[in-house]
Short mmCIF file of C-alpha atoms in Angstrom, two decimals:
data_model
loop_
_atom_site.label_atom_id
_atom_site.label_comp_id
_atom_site.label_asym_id
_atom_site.label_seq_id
_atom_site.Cartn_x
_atom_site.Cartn_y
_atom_site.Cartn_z
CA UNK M 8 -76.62 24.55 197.14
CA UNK M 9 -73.82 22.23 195.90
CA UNK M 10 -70.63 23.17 193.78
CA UNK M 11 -70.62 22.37 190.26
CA UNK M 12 -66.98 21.51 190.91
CA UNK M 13 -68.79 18.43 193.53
CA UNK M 14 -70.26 16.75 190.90
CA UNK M 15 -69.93 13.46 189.66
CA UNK M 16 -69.84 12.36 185.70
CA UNK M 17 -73.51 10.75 186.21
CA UNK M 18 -74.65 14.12 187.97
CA UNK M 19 -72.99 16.68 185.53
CA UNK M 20 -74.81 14.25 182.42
CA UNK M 21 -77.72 14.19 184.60
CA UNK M 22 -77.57 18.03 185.01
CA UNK M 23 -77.04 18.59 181.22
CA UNK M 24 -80.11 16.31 180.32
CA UNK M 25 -82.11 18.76 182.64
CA UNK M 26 -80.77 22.01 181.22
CA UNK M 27 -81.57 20.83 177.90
CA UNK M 28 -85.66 19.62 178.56
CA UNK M 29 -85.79 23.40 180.34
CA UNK M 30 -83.82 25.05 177.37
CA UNK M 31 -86.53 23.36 175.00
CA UNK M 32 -89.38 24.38 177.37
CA UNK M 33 -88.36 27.78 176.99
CA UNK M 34 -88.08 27.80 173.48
CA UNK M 35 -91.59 26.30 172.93
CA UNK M 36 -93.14 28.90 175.41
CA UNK M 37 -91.27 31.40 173.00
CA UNK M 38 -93.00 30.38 169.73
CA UNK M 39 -96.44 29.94 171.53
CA UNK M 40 -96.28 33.32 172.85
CA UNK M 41 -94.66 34.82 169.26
CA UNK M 42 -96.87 33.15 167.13
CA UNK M 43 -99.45 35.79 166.13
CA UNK M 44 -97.31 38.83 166.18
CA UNK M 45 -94.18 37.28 165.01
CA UNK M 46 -95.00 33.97 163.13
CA UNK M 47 -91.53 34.22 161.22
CA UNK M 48 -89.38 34.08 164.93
CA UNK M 49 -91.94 32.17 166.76
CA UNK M 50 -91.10 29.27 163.80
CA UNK M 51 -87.51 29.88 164.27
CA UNK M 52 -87.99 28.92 168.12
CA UNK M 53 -90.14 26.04 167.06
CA UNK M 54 -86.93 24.95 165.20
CA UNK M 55 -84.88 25.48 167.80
CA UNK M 56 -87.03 23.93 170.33
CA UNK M 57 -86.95 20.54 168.00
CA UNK M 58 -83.01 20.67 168.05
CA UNK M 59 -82.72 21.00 172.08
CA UNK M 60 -85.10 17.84 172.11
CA UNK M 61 -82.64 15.64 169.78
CA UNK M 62 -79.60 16.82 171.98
CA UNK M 63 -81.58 15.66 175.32
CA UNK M 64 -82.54 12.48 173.62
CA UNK M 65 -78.78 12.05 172.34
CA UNK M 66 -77.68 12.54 176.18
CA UNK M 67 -80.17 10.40 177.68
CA UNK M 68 -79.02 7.66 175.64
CA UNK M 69 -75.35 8.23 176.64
CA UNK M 70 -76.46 8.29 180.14
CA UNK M 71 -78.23 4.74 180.08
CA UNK M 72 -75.33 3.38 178.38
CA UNK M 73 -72.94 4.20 181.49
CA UNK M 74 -75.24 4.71 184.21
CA UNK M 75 -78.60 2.80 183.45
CA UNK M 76 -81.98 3.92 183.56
CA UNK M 77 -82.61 5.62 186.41
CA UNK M 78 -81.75 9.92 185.74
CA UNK M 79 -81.68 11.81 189.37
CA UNK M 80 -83.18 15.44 188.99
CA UNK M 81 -80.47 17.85 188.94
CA UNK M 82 -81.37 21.52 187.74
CA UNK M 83 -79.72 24.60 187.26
CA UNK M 84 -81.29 25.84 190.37
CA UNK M 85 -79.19 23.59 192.62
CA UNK M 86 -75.65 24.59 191.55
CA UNK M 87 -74.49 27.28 193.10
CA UNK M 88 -71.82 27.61 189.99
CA UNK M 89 -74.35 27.84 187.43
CA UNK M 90 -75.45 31.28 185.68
CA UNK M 91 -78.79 32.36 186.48
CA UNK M 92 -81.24 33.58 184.21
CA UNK M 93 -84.01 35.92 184.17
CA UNK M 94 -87.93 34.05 183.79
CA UNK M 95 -88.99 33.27 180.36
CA UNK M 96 -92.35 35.39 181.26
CA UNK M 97 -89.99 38.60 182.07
CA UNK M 98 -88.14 37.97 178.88
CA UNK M 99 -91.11 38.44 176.92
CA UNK M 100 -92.69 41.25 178.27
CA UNK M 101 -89.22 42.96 177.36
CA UNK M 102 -90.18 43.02 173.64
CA UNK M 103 -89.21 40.72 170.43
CA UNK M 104 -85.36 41.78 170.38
CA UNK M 105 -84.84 41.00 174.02
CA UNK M 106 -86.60 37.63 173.14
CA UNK M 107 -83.87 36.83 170.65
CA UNK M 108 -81.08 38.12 172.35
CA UNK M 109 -82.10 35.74 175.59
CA UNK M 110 -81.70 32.65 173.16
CA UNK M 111 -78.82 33.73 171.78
CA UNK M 112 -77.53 34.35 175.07
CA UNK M 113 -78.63 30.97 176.83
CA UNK M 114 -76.88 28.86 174.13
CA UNK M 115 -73.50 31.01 174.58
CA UNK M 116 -73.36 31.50 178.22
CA UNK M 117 -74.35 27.53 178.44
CA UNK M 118 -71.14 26.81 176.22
CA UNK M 119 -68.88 28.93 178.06
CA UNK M 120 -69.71 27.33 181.68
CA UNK M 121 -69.26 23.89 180.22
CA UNK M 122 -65.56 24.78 178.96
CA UNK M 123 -64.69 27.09 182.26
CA UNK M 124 -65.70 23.39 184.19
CA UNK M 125 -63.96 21.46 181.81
CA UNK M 126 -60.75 23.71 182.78
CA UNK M 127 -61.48 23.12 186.39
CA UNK M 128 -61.54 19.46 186.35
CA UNK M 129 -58.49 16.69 186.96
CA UNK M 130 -60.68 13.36 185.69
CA UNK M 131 -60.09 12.76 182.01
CA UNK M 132 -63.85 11.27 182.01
CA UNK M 133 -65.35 14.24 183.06
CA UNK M 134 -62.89 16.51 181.01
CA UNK M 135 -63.84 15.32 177.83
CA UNK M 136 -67.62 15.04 178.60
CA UNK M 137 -67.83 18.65 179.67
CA UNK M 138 -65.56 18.93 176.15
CA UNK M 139 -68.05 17.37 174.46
CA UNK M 140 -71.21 19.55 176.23
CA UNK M 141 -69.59 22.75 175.05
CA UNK M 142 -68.86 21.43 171.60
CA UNK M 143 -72.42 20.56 171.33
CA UNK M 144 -73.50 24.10 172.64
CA UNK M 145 -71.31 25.95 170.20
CA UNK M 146 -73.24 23.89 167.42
CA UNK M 147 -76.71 24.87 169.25
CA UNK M 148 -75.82 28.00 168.40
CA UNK M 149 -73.87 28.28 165.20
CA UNK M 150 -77.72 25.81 164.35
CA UNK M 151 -79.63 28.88 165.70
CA UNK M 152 -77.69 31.41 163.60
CA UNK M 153 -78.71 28.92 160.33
CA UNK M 154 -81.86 28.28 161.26
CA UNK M 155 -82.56 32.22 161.16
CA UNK M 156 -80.61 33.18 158.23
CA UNK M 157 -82.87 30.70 156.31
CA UNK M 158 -86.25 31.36 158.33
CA UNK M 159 -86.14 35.29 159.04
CA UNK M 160 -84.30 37.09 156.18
CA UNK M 161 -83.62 40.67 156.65
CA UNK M 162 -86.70 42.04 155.26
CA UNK M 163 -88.64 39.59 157.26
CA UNK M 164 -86.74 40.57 160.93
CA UNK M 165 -87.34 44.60 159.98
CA UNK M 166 -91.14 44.04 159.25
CA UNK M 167 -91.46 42.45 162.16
CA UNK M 168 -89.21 45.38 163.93
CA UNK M 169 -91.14 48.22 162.68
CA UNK M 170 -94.93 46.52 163.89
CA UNK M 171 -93.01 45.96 167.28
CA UNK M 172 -92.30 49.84 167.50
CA UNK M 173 -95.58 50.67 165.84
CA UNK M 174 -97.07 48.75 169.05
CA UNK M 175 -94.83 50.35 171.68
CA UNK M 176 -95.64 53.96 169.73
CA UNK M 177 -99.35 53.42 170.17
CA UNK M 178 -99.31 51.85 173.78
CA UNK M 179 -96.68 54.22 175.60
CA UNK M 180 -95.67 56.63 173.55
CA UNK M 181 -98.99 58.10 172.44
CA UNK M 182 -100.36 58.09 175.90
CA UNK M 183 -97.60 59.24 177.38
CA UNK M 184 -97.06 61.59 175.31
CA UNK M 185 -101.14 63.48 175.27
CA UNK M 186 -100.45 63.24 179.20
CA UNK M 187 -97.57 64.94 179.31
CA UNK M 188 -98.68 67.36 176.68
CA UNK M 189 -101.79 67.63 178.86
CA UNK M 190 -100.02 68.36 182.62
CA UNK M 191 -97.20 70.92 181.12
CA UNK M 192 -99.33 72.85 179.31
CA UNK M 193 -103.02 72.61 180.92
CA UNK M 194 -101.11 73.91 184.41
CA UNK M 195 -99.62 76.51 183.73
CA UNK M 196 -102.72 78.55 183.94
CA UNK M 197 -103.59 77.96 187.53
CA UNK M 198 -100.19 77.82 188.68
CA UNK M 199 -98.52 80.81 187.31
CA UNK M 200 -102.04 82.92 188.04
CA UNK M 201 -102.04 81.61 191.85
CA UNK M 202 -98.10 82.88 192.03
CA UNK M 203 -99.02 86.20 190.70
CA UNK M 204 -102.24 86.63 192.24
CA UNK M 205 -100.16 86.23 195.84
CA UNK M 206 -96.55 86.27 194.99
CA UNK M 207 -96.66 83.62 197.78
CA UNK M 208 -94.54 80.60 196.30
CA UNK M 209 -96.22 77.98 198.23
CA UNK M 210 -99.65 78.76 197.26
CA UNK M 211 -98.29 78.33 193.54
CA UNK M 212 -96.88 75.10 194.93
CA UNK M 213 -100.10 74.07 196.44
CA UNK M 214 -102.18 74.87 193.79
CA UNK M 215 -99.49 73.19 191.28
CA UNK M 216 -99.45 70.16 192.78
CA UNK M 217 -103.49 69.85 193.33
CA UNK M 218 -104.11 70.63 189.33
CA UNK M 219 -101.11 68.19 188.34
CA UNK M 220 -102.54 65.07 190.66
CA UNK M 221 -106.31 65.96 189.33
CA UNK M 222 -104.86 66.42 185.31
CA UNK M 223 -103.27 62.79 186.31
CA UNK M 224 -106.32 61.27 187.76
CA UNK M 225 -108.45 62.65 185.01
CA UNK M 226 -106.54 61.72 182.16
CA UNK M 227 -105.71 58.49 182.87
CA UNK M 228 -109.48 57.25 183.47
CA UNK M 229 -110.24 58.94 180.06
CA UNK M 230 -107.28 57.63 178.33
CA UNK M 231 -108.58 53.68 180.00
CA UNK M 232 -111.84 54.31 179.44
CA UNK M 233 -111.59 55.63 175.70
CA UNK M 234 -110.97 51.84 173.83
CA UNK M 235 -110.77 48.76 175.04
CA UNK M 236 -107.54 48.28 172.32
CA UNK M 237 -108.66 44.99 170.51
CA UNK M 238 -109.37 47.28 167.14
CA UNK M 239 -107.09 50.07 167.46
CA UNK M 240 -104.23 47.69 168.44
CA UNK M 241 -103.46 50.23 171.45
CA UNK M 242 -102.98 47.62 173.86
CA UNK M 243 -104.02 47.22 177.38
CA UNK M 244 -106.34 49.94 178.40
CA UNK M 245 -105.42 50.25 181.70
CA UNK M 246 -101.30 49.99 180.74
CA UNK M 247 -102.59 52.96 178.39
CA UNK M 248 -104.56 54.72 181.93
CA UNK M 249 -101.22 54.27 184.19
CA UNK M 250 -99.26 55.79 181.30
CA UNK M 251 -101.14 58.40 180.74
CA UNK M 252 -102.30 59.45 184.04
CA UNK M 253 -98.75 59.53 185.46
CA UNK M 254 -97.37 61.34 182.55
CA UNK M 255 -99.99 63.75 183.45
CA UNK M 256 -99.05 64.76 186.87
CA UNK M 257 -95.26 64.40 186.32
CA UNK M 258 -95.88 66.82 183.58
CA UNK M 259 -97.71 69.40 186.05
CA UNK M 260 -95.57 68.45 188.85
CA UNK M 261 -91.81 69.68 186.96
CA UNK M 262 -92.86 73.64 186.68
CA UNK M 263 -94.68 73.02 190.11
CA UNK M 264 -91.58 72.09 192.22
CA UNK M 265 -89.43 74.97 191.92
CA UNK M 266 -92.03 77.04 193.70
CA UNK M 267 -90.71 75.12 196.53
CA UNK M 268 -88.67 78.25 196.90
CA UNK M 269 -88.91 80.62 199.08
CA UNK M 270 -87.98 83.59 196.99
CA UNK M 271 -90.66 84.37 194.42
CA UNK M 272 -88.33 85.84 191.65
CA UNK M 273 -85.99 83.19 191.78
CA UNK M 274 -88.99 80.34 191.99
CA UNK M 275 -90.54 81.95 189.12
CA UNK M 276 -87.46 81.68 186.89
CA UNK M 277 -86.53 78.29 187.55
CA UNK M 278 -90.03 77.52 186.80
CA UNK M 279 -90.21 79.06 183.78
CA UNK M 280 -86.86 77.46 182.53
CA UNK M 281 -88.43 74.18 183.42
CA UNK M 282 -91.04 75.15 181.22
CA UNK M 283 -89.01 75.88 178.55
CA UNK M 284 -87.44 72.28 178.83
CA UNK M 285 -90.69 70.56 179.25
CA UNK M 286 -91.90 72.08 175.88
CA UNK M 287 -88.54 71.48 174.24
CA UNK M 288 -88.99 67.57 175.30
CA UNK M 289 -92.22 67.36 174.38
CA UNK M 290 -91.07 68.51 170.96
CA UNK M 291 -88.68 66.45 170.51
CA UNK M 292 -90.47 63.06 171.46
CA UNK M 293 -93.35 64.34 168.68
CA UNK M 294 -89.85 64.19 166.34
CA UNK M 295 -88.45 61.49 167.17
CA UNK M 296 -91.68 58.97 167.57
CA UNK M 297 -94.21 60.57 165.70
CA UNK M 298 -92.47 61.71 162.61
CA UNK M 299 -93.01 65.37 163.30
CA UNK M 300 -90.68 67.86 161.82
CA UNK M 301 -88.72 69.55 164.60
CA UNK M 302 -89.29 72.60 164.04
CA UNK M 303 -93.37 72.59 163.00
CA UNK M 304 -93.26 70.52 166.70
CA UNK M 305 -91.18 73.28 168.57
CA UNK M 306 -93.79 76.15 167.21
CA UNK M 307 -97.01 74.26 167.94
CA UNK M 308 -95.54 73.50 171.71
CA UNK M 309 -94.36 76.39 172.00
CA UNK M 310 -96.81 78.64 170.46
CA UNK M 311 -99.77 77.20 172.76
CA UNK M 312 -97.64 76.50 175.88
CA UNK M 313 -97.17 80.39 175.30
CA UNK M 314 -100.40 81.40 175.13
CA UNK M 315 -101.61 79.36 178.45
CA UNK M 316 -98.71 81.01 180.29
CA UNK M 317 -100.02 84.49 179.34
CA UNK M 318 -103.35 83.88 179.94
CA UNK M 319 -102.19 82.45 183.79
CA UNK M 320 -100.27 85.66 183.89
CA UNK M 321 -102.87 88.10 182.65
CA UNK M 322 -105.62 86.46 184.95
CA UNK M 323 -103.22 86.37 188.01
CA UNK M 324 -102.02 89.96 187.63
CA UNK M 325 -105.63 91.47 187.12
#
């Protein structure tokens, strides 16, 4: 890869002409992909898009003027210098906030390379274009900060925040949280009535782990077979499945593990203070995502968590 600091005037003009068509690319693919959900953003990007296509055009005519028509392809990709970027397509799996802080982000950390190289350069040609480059990405951006001020008021950007966490409630949260509900408390039957049945910790551990793999299996075909997500808005079904199914096990599998001890009072005490924890987390997800007082949460957990674990005991000790 070659040095940004090798460059000549026609390949650093050439190279900002290319940064700018992929800048716009990205932008477009940005309101396509936003335009259903998010019609308010996905018009600020089709703004913003527009803008990075006057800029190219603006450089492509300074470029014919001093170097004629032919442009050599120079990207981003080839400078060793240059900061690198995560895929568009990862952005936006990463939700509508990382979305916006990307753009933000290319048009800043696009300014600040351009005035790092203009420090780095003796030519006075090549100083003041890379001058000019940053100048023009500071007004990118300080145009982006306009452009949503007037297209996504405040009221606007939290409607379109609360359906985003409305979506990630119903597609991870809820499943997540039924399979982990599911694997802590639906285990604790078989596992605490194998320990006291043989007061042989690896039994426990063995029958532990087969319930909490089975719970996981189970759950997650029912929880991908249930909808397909196109009415409920639930999402992916099989997303929904994975979710669920390892929540499931990993919920089974945290009271299973201490049984890994040898010593059967001190594997059933760190079990049950796992227990304790699982409940308490489980509570205080159903709080915090699902608008469930604490403390109505904590008794209903707790309550039937309870009454599994004494039923496991009873049937175990009999």
């Amino acid at each position: 890869m070659r040095k940004f600091s090798s460059l000549s005037d026609q390949e650093i003009l050439a190279l900002a002409i290319s940064n700018e068509e992929e800048d716009g690319r990205i932008y477009s693919d940005f309101a396509y992909t936003l335009r259903e959900k998010y019609p308010d953003t996905s018009r600020i990007f089709t703004d913003m898009s527009m803008e990075e296509d006057e800029h190219r055009r603006d450089l492509i005519d300074l470029y014919v003027s001093r170097f004629g028509p032919h442009i050599p392809l120079i990207r981003r990709t080839d400078i060793a210098d240059f900061m690198v970027r995560k895929p568009a397509w990862q952005v936006q799996t990463q939700g509508i906030e990382a979305v916006r802080a990307h753009a933000r982000q290319m048009e800043m950390d696009a300014a600040r390379f351009y005035r790092q190289a203009a420090l780095r350069t003796t030519d006075a040609a090549t100083r003041r274009l890379l001058g000019d480059l940053a100048h023009a990405e500071d007004q990118h951006e300080q145009a982006a900060n306009a452009i949503t001020l007037d297209r996504l008021p405040t009221s606007k950007r939290e409607s379109e925040d609360e359906d985003a966490r409305r979506r990630f409630v119903l597609q991870i949260i809820q499943p997540g949280l039924v399979g982990l509900m599911d694997g802590s408390v639906s285990t604790l039957a078989p596992v605490f009535a194998a320990a006291f049945a043989t007061h042989q910790p690896w039994n426990a551990f063995l029958v532990g782990m087969a319930a909490s793999v089975g719970a996981g299996i189970s759950m997650g075909f029912a929880e991908a077979l249930s909808d397909d997500g196109k009415l409920s808005g639930r999402g992916a079904p099989l997303l929904r499945g994975l979710v669920c199914g390892l929540m499931t096990t990993a919920g089974g599998i945290g009271h299973t593990l201490p049984f890994l001890i040898d010593d059967f009072s001190a594997a059933m005490i760190a079990a049950i203070i796992v227990v304790v924890i699982e409940l308490f987390a489980i509570s205080w997800i159903r709080w915090r995502y699902q608008d469930t007082p604490f403390g109505s949460a904590i008794v209903q957990i707790v309550i039937g968590g309870l009454l599994v674990f004494v039923a496991g005991v009873l049937i175990g000790s009999s």
